[in-house]
């Protein structure tokens, strides 16, 4: 007699919420790193140390790019508002 | 009234019937004449909802309402199914309701394709463990790492 067992499972999600703001570049960079690098809890301590150093490096690279993207998008928006005759809104955005 | 994290029992049966296709975009499936992957959505529910493995389809009863939330929820971005060792798994990109003011206790992932047989069929029920609230902010659902031990949907 043949017996075949198949186990189907669902993973755990995490819910992040904010009040009167969006997610910060730091929070987003942390999330990006979680998705790019994962370190097994059973890995050799030396390898773990190297992996954590790599994670930290990736975090700062991603964080820098996110901040740059925000600034770049704001520049685009500021110019769009100026062209549409909303200099007051453009000024608010510029000061953020 | 309670929401219990589970994979819908009906979904398991429907997998064996070839009703769901998690492929992103064209190809990889046979549930439609074009072989295009199905569209999956995630809807949020209040703590008044009752959902468990016996949930079979999307319903509007006790679905969240609030600024920034549209009934039926967000469309998910599928990540093509893959394998890791002897485990098959699929994943979704994180989903966010921006500039929202909502409170939710759980969620339902369901197949929103209009293909006969798969329309609005439940996939998984998620319990957040407590009410989660966004106030003029982001409400983000972060899916677990897409690996054999953590992925949102796994068949081992």
PDB file of C-alpha atoms in Angstrom:
ATOM      1  CA  UNK A   1       0.000   0.000   0.000  1.00  0.00           C
ATOM      2  CA  UNK A   2       1.259   3.461  -0.857  1.00  0.00           C
ATOM      3  CA  UNK A   3       0.695   6.419   1.428  1.00  0.00           C
ATOM      4  CA  UNK A   4       1.408  10.000   0.402  1.00  0.00           C
ATOM      5  CA  UNK A   5       1.196  12.880   2.873  1.00  0.00           C
ATOM      6  CA  UNK A   6       1.152  16.442   1.609  1.00  0.00           C
ATOM      7  CA  UNK A   7       1.383  19.293   4.094  1.00  0.00           C
ATOM      8  CA  UNK A   8       0.022  22.651   3.014  1.00  0.00           C
ATOM      9  CA  UNK A   9       0.786  25.619   5.239  1.00  0.00           C
ATOM     10  CA  UNK A  10       0.458  29.367   5.330  1.00  0.00           C
ATOM     11  CA  UNK A  11       3.066  31.746   6.705  1.00  0.00           C
ATOM     12  CA  UNK A  12       2.678  34.602   9.165  1.00  0.00           C
ATOM     13  CA  UNK A  13       2.227  38.136   7.914  1.00  0.00           C
ATOM     14  CA  UNK A  14       3.297  41.283   9.753  1.00  0.00           C
ATOM     15  CA  UNK A  15       1.070  44.352   9.801  1.00  0.00           C
ATOM     16  CA  UNK A  16       2.718  47.781  10.018  1.00  0.00           C
ATOM     17  CA  UNK A  17       0.601  50.859  10.565  1.00  0.00           C
ATOM     18  CA  UNK A  18       1.426  54.530  10.949  1.00  0.00           C
ATOM     19  CA  UNK A  19      -0.365  57.580  12.296  1.00  0.00           C
ATOM     20  CA  UNK A  20      -0.306  60.908  10.459  1.00  0.00           C
ATOM     21  CA  UNK A  21       2.711  59.893   8.390  1.00  0.00           C
ATOM     22  CA  UNK A  22       3.900  57.314   5.893  1.00  0.00           C
ATOM     23  CA  UNK A  23       6.629  54.758   6.438  1.00  0.00           C
ATOM     24  CA  UNK A  24      10.056  56.355   6.934  1.00  0.00           C
ATOM     25  CA  UNK A  25      13.026  55.605   4.653  1.00  0.00           C
ATOM     26  CA  UNK A  26      14.592  53.751   7.588  1.00  0.00           C
ATOM     27  CA  UNK A  27      11.527  51.511   8.003  1.00  0.00           C
ATOM     28  CA  UNK A  28      11.402  50.811   4.273  1.00  0.00           C
ATOM     29  CA  UNK A  29      15.134  50.094   4.075  1.00  0.00           C
ATOM     30  CA  UNK A  30      14.830  47.662   6.964  1.00  0.00           C
ATOM     31  CA  UNK A  31      11.997  45.871   5.129  1.00  0.00           C
ATOM     32  CA  UNK A  32      14.020  45.729   1.912  1.00  0.00           C
ATOM     33  CA  UNK A  33      16.978  44.182   3.706  1.00  0.00           C
ATOM     34  CA  UNK A  34      14.704  41.585   5.333  1.00  0.00           C
ATOM     35  CA  UNK A  35      13.625  40.526   1.866  1.00  0.00           C
ATOM     36  CA  UNK A  36      17.102  40.543   0.346  1.00  0.00           C
ATOM     37  CA  UNK A  37      19.143  38.848   3.077  1.00  0.00           C
ATOM     38  CA  UNK A  38      18.115  36.268   5.642  1.00  0.00           C
ATOM     39  CA  UNK A  39      20.539  34.590   8.016  1.00  0.00           C
ATOM     40  CA  UNK A  40      19.797  31.134   9.369  1.00  0.00           C
ATOM     41  CA  UNK A  41      19.817  30.819  13.153  1.00  0.00           C
ATOM     42  CA  UNK A  42      21.912  27.652  12.866  1.00  0.00           C
ATOM     43  CA  UNK A  43      24.677  29.136  10.748  1.00  0.00           C
ATOM     44  CA  UNK A  44      28.328  29.153  11.866  1.00  0.00           C
ATOM     45  CA  UNK A  45      29.031  32.227  14.095  1.00  0.00           C
ATOM     46  CA  UNK A  46      31.787  33.520  11.792  1.00  0.00           C
ATOM     47  CA  UNK A  47      29.588  33.244   8.713  1.00  0.00           C
ATOM     48  CA  UNK A  48      26.768  34.892  10.682  1.00  0.00           C
ATOM     49  CA  UNK A  49      29.050  37.819  11.556  1.00  0.00           C
ATOM     50  CA  UNK A  50      29.939  38.283   7.890  1.00  0.00           C
ATOM     51  CA  UNK A  51      26.299  38.007   6.860  1.00  0.00           C
ATOM     52  CA  UNK A  52      25.237  40.597   9.438  1.00  0.00           C
ATOM     53  CA  UNK A  53      27.968  42.963   8.202  1.00  0.00           C
ATOM     54  CA  UNK A  54      26.721  42.459   4.636  1.00  0.00           C
ATOM     55  CA  UNK A  55      23.131  43.130   5.780  1.00  0.00           C
ATOM     56  CA  UNK A  56      24.223  46.339   7.458  1.00  0.00           C
ATOM     57  CA  UNK A  57      25.996  47.472   4.292  1.00  0.00           C
ATOM     58  CA  UNK A  58      22.945  46.681   2.144  1.00  0.00           C
ATOM     59  CA  UNK A  59      20.745  48.573   4.613  1.00  0.00           C
ATOM     60  CA  UNK A  60      22.744  51.759   4.212  1.00  0.00           C
ATOM     61  CA  UNK A  61      22.889  51.459   0.420  1.00  0.00           C
ATOM     62  CA  UNK A  62      19.125  50.941   0.179  1.00  0.00           C
ATOM     63  CA  UNK A  63      18.454  53.729   2.690  1.00  0.00           C
ATOM     64  CA  UNK A  64      20.551  56.163   0.647  1.00  0.00           C
ATOM     65  CA  UNK A  65      18.771  55.258  -2.581  1.00  0.00           C
ATOM     66  CA  UNK A  66      15.326  55.614  -0.978  1.00  0.00           C
ATOM     67  CA  UNK A  67      16.200  59.073   0.350  1.00  0.00           C
ATOM     68  CA  UNK A  68      17.550  60.062  -3.057  1.00  0.00           C
ATOM     69  CA  UNK A  69      14.360  58.804  -4.743  1.00  0.00           C
ATOM     70  CA  UNK A  70      12.199  60.858  -2.374  1.00  0.00           C
ATOM     71  CA  UNK A  71      14.216  64.007  -3.043  1.00  0.00           C
ATOM     72  CA  UNK A  72      14.110  63.404  -6.769  1.00  0.00           C
ATOM     73  CA  UNK A  73      10.356  62.837  -6.790  1.00  0.00           C
ATOM     74  CA  UNK A  74       9.821  65.999  -4.720  1.00  0.00           C
ATOM     75  CA  UNK A  75      11.805  67.971  -7.287  1.00  0.00           C
ATOM     76  CA  UNK A  76       9.507  66.645 -10.005  1.00  0.00           C
ATOM     77  CA  UNK A  77       6.404  67.479  -7.948  1.00  0.00           C
ATOM     78  CA  UNK A  78       7.643  70.970  -7.038  1.00  0.00           C
ATOM     79  CA  UNK A  79       8.146  71.758 -10.711  1.00  0.00           C
ATOM     80  CA  UNK A  80       4.754  70.322 -11.606  1.00  0.00           C
ATOM     81  CA  UNK A  81       3.028  72.494  -8.996  1.00  0.00           C
ATOM     82  CA  UNK A  82       4.902  75.607 -10.154  1.00  0.00           C
ATOM     83  CA  UNK A  83       3.888  74.929 -13.767  1.00  0.00           C
ATOM     84  CA  UNK A  84       0.261  74.525 -12.640  1.00  0.00           C
ATOM     85  CA  UNK A  85       0.392  77.874 -10.803  1.00  0.00           C
ATOM     86  CA  UNK A  86       0.548  76.493  -7.257  1.00  0.00           C
ATOM     87  CA  UNK A  87       3.781  78.067  -6.012  1.00  0.00           C
ATOM     88  CA  UNK A  88       2.482  78.058  -2.425  1.00  0.00           C
ATOM     89  CA  UNK A  89       2.104  74.265  -2.469  1.00  0.00           C
ATOM     90  CA  UNK A  90       5.485  73.958  -4.190  1.00  0.00           C
ATOM     91  CA  UNK A  91       7.052  75.946  -1.351  1.00  0.00           C
ATOM     92  CA  UNK A  92       5.508  73.652   1.274  1.00  0.00           C
ATOM     93  CA  UNK A  93       6.861  70.601  -0.547  1.00  0.00           C
ATOM     94  CA  UNK A  94      10.295  72.163  -0.933  1.00  0.00           C
ATOM     95  CA  UNK A  95      10.521  72.773   2.818  1.00  0.00           C
ATOM     96  CA  UNK A  96       9.634  69.191   3.785  1.00  0.00           C
TER      97      UNK A  96
ATOM     98  CA  UNK B   1     -16.955  35.926  16.411  1.00  0.00           C
ATOM     99  CA  UNK B   2     -13.361  35.222  15.568  1.00  0.00           C
ATOM    100  CA  UNK B   3     -10.857  35.152  12.794  1.00  0.00           C
ATOM    101  CA  UNK B   4      -8.565  32.133  12.717  1.00  0.00           C
ATOM    102  CA  UNK B   5      -5.457  31.963  10.555  1.00  0.00           C
ATOM    103  CA  UNK B   6      -5.837  29.095   8.139  1.00  0.00           C
ATOM    104  CA  UNK B   7      -5.586  27.937   4.582  1.00  0.00           C
ATOM    105  CA  UNK B   8      -9.148  27.566   3.303  1.00  0.00           C
ATOM    106  CA  UNK B   9     -10.109  23.911   3.106  1.00  0.00           C
ATOM    107  CA  UNK B  10     -12.026  24.589  -0.106  1.00  0.00           C
ATOM    108  CA  UNK B  11      -8.805  26.049  -1.559  1.00  0.00           C
ATOM    109  CA  UNK B  12      -6.954  22.771  -0.978  1.00  0.00           C
ATOM    110  CA  UNK B  13      -9.621  20.914  -2.878  1.00  0.00           C
ATOM    111  CA  UNK B  14      -9.628  23.533  -5.628  1.00  0.00           C
ATOM    112  CA  UNK B  15      -5.857  23.192  -6.024  1.00  0.00           C
ATOM    113  CA  UNK B  16      -6.411  19.541  -6.894  1.00  0.00           C
ATOM    114  CA  UNK B  17      -9.017  20.619  -9.430  1.00  0.00           C
ATOM    115  CA  UNK B  18      -6.615  23.076 -11.091  1.00  0.00           C
ATOM    116  CA  UNK B  19      -8.848  26.032 -10.308  1.00  0.00           C
ATOM    117  CA  UNK B  20      -6.156  28.461  -9.064  1.00  0.00           C
ATOM    118  CA  UNK B  21      -3.171  29.734 -11.033  1.00  0.00           C
ATOM    119  CA  UNK B  22      -0.616  31.783  -9.085  1.00  0.00           C
ATOM    120  CA  UNK B  23       1.582  32.511 -12.083  1.00  0.00           C
ATOM    121  CA  UNK B  24       2.229  36.227 -12.592  1.00  0.00           C
ATOM    122  CA  UNK B  25       1.155  37.222 -16.080  1.00  0.00           C
ATOM    123  CA  UNK B  26       0.815  34.976 -19.078  1.00  0.00           C
ATOM    124  CA  UNK B  27       1.912  31.388 -19.198  1.00  0.00           C
ATOM    125  CA  UNK B  28       2.327  28.763 -16.543  1.00  0.00           C
ATOM    126  CA  UNK B  29      -1.261  27.696 -16.221  1.00  0.00           C
ATOM    127  CA  UNK B  30      -4.270  26.186 -17.822  1.00  0.00           C
ATOM    128  CA  UNK B  31      -7.165  27.665 -15.873  1.00  0.00           C
ATOM    129  CA  UNK B  32      -8.015  30.084 -18.668  1.00  0.00           C
ATOM    130  CA  UNK B  33      -7.874  29.742 -22.394  1.00  0.00           C
ATOM    131  CA  UNK B  34      -4.877  32.083 -22.547  1.00  0.00           C
ATOM    132  CA  UNK B  35      -2.990  30.388 -19.727  1.00  0.00           C
ATOM    133  CA  UNK B  36      -2.777  33.663 -17.828  1.00  0.00           C
ATOM    134  CA  UNK B  37      -2.323  33.662 -14.058  1.00  0.00           C
ATOM    135  CA  UNK B  38      -5.314  34.598 -11.909  1.00  0.00           C
ATOM    136  CA  UNK B  39      -5.701  37.891 -10.046  1.00  0.00           C
ATOM    137  CA  UNK B  40      -5.580  37.603  -6.277  1.00  0.00           C
ATOM    138  CA  UNK B  41      -6.782  40.202  -3.803  1.00  0.00           C
ATOM    139  CA  UNK B  42      -6.539  40.822  -0.088  1.00  0.00           C
ATOM    140  CA  UNK B  43      -9.528  42.207   1.789  1.00  0.00           C
ATOM    141  CA  UNK B  44      -9.521  43.474   5.380  1.00  0.00           C
ATOM    142  CA  UNK B  45     -12.088  42.570   8.043  1.00  0.00           C
ATOM    143  CA  UNK B  46     -13.117  43.895  11.438  1.00  0.00           C
ATOM    144  CA  UNK B  47     -13.074  41.900  14.661  1.00  0.00           C
ATOM    145  CA  UNK B  48     -16.798  41.237  14.150  1.00  0.00           C
ATOM    146  CA  UNK B  49     -16.013  38.871  11.272  1.00  0.00           C
ATOM    147  CA  UNK B  50     -16.063  35.114  11.611  1.00  0.00           C
ATOM    148  CA  UNK B  51     -13.559  33.452   9.310  1.00  0.00           C
ATOM    149  CA  UNK B  52     -11.660  30.181   9.481  1.00  0.00           C
ATOM    150  CA  UNK B  53     -10.602  27.244   7.349  1.00  0.00           C
ATOM    151  CA  UNK B  54     -14.265  26.736   6.511  1.00  0.00           C
ATOM    152  CA  UNK B  55     -14.473  30.118   4.734  1.00  0.00           C
ATOM    153  CA  UNK B  56     -15.017  29.433   1.052  1.00  0.00           C
ATOM    154  CA  UNK B  57     -15.319  32.804  -0.670  1.00  0.00           C
ATOM    155  CA  UNK B  58     -14.943  36.572  -0.380  1.00  0.00           C
ATOM    156  CA  UNK B  59     -17.908  38.275   1.323  1.00  0.00           C
ATOM    157  CA  UNK B  60     -18.611  41.895   2.153  1.00  0.00           C
ATOM    158  CA  UNK B  61     -20.035  41.156   5.624  1.00  0.00           C
ATOM    159  CA  UNK B  62     -17.861  42.860   8.282  1.00  0.00           C
ATOM    160  CA  UNK B  63     -15.376  44.032   5.674  1.00  0.00           C
ATOM    161  CA  UNK B  64     -13.465  47.132   6.787  1.00  0.00           C
ATOM    162  CA  UNK B  65     -14.627  50.552   5.690  1.00  0.00           C
ATOM    163  CA  UNK B  66     -12.756  53.804   6.072  1.00  0.00           C
ATOM    164  CA  UNK B  67     -10.714  56.465   4.344  1.00  0.00           C
ATOM    165  CA  UNK B  68      -8.366  54.973   1.794  1.00  0.00           C
ATOM    166  CA  UNK B  69     -10.054  51.572   1.703  1.00  0.00           C
ATOM    167  CA  UNK B  70     -12.134  50.342  -1.221  1.00  0.00           C
ATOM    168  CA  UNK B  71     -14.451  47.361  -0.851  1.00  0.00           C
ATOM    169  CA  UNK B  72     -12.919  44.103  -2.147  1.00  0.00           C
ATOM    170  CA  UNK B  73      -9.457  45.210  -1.007  1.00  0.00           C
ATOM    171  CA  UNK B  74      -6.116  45.542  -2.771  1.00  0.00           C
ATOM    172  CA  UNK B  75      -4.947  43.594  -5.787  1.00  0.00           C
ATOM    173  CA  UNK B  76      -1.903  41.526  -4.905  1.00  0.00           C
ATOM    174  CA  UNK B  77       1.194  41.188  -7.044  1.00  0.00           C
ATOM    175  CA  UNK B  78       1.903  37.479  -7.421  1.00  0.00           C
ATOM    176  CA  UNK B  79       5.409  36.118  -7.325  1.00  0.00           C
ATOM    177  CA  UNK B  80       5.667  33.090  -9.592  1.00  0.00           C
ATOM    178  CA  UNK B  81       5.449  29.774  -7.737  1.00  0.00           C
ATOM    179  CA  UNK B  82       8.785  28.099  -7.198  1.00  0.00           C
ATOM    180  CA  UNK B  83      10.324  25.228  -5.279  1.00  0.00           C
ATOM    181  CA  UNK B  84      12.870  24.986  -2.494  1.00  0.00           C
ATOM    182  CA  UNK B  85      14.022  21.468  -1.790  1.00  0.00           C
ATOM    183  CA  UNK B  86      10.846  19.386  -1.776  1.00  0.00           C
ATOM    184  CA  UNK B  87       8.591  22.336  -0.897  1.00  0.00           C
ATOM    185  CA  UNK B  88       6.584  24.287  -3.459  1.00  0.00           C
ATOM    186  CA  UNK B  89       5.796  27.862  -2.517  1.00  0.00           C
ATOM    187  CA  UNK B  90       4.398  31.114  -3.767  1.00  0.00           C
ATOM    188  CA  UNK B  91       4.569  34.668  -2.490  1.00  0.00           C
ATOM    189  CA  UNK B  92       3.031  38.117  -2.897  1.00  0.00           C
ATOM    190  CA  UNK B  93       4.550  41.593  -2.793  1.00  0.00           C
ATOM    191  CA  UNK B  94       3.724  43.622   0.338  1.00  0.00           C
ATOM    192  CA  UNK B  95       0.395  45.442   0.116  1.00  0.00           C
ATOM    193  CA  UNK B  96      -0.262  48.981   1.405  1.00  0.00           C
ATOM    194  CA  UNK B  97      -3.328  51.160   1.872  1.00  0.00           C
ATOM    195  CA  UNK B  98      -1.772  54.627   1.763  1.00  0.00           C
ATOM    196  CA  UNK B  99      -3.162  57.712   3.513  1.00  0.00           C
ATOM    197  CA  UNK B 100      -5.737  55.498   5.150  1.00  0.00           C
ATOM    198  CA  UNK B 101      -7.711  55.587   8.378  1.00  0.00           C
ATOM    199  CA  UNK B 102      -8.820  52.029   9.000  1.00  0.00           C
ATOM    200  CA  UNK B 103      -8.963  49.413  11.746  1.00  0.00           C
ATOM    201  CA  UNK B 104      -8.736  45.724  10.864  1.00  0.00           C
ATOM    202  CA  UNK B 105      -8.406  42.493  12.804  1.00  0.00           C
ATOM    203  CA  UNK B 106      -7.790  40.133   9.907  1.00  0.00           C
ATOM    204  CA  UNK B 107      -7.693  39.593   6.178  1.00  0.00           C
ATOM    205  CA  UNK B 108      -8.791  37.241   3.435  1.00  0.00           C
ATOM    206  CA  UNK B 109      -6.674  36.408   0.415  1.00  0.00           C
ATOM    207  CA  UNK B 110      -8.919  35.335  -2.423  1.00  0.00           C
ATOM    208  CA  UNK B 111      -8.961  34.688  -6.146  1.00  0.00           C
ATOM    209  CA  UNK B 112     -10.711  37.612  -7.820  1.00  0.00           C
ATOM    210  CA  UNK B 113     -10.449  36.322 -11.367  1.00  0.00           C
ATOM    211  CA  UNK B 114     -13.690  36.256 -13.290  1.00  0.00           C
ATOM    212  CA  UNK B 115     -13.026  32.759 -14.561  1.00  0.00           C
ATOM    213  CA  UNK B 116     -15.930  30.467 -13.788  1.00  0.00           C
ATOM    214  CA  UNK B 117     -15.147  28.306 -10.779  1.00  0.00           C
ATOM    215  CA  UNK B 118     -12.381  30.473  -9.349  1.00  0.00           C
ATOM    216  CA  UNK B 119     -14.161  33.838  -8.951  1.00  0.00           C
ATOM    217  CA  UNK B 120     -13.886  35.142  -5.382  1.00  0.00           C
ATOM    218  CA  UNK B 121     -12.791  31.750  -4.036  1.00  0.00           C
ATOM    219  CA  UNK B 122     -10.986  31.950  -0.665  1.00  0.00           C
ATOM    220  CA  UNK B 123      -7.288  31.110  -0.426  1.00  0.00           C
ATOM    221  CA  UNK B 124      -6.152  31.990   3.092  1.00  0.00           C
ATOM    222  CA  UNK B 125      -7.502  33.639   6.215  1.00  0.00           C
ATOM    223  CA  UNK B 126      -5.135  35.798   8.252  1.00  0.00           C
ATOM    224  CA  UNK B 127      -5.618  36.773  11.900  1.00  0.00           C
ATOM    225  CA  UNK B 128      -3.552  39.811  12.914  1.00  0.00           C
ATOM    226  CA  UNK B 129      -3.755  38.836  16.599  1.00  0.00           C
ATOM    227  CA  UNK B 130      -5.224  42.211  17.557  1.00  0.00           C
ATOM    228  CA  UNK B 131      -6.876  45.188  15.944  1.00  0.00           C
ATOM    229  CA  UNK B 132      -4.434  47.130  13.777  1.00  0.00           C
ATOM    230  CA  UNK B 133      -5.152  50.793  13.071  1.00  0.00           C
ATOM    231  CA  UNK B 134      -3.805  53.358  10.654  1.00  0.00           C
ATOM    232  CA  UNK B 135      -4.708  57.012  11.113  1.00  0.00           C
ATOM    233  CA  UNK B 136      -4.033  59.201   8.074  1.00  0.00           C
ATOM    234  CA  UNK B 137      -1.129  56.876   7.455  1.00  0.00           C
ATOM    235  CA  UNK B 138      -0.056  53.611   5.873  1.00  0.00           C
ATOM    236  CA  UNK B 139      -1.615  50.228   6.584  1.00  0.00           C
ATOM    237  CA  UNK B 140       0.902  47.712   5.262  1.00  0.00           C
ATOM    238  CA  UNK B 141       0.770  43.942   5.159  1.00  0.00           C
ATOM    239  CA  UNK B 142       4.236  42.481   4.954  1.00  0.00           C
ATOM    240  CA  UNK B 143       4.430  38.942   3.646  1.00  0.00           C
ATOM    241  CA  UNK B 144       6.969  36.506   5.099  1.00  0.00           C
ATOM    242  CA  UNK B 145      10.226  35.544   3.408  1.00  0.00           C
ATOM    243  CA  UNK B 146       9.625  33.424   0.316  1.00  0.00           C
ATOM    244  CA  UNK B 147      11.415  30.330   1.534  1.00  0.00           C
ATOM    245  CA  UNK B 148      10.489  26.748   2.386  1.00  0.00           C
ATOM    246  CA  UNK B 149      10.027  27.553   6.081  1.00  0.00           C
ATOM    247  CA  UNK B 150       8.180  30.860   5.963  1.00  0.00           C
ATOM    248  CA  UNK B 151       6.473  31.574   2.632  1.00  0.00           C
ATOM    249  CA  UNK B 152       2.846  32.608   2.751  1.00  0.00           C
ATOM    250  CA  UNK B 153       1.648  29.533   0.816  1.00  0.00           C
ATOM    251  CA  UNK B 154       3.639  26.324   1.011  1.00  0.00           C
ATOM    252  CA  UNK B 155       3.050  22.748  -0.038  1.00  0.00           C
ATOM    253  CA  UNK B 156       5.563  20.342   1.442  1.00  0.00           C
TER     254      UNK B 156
END
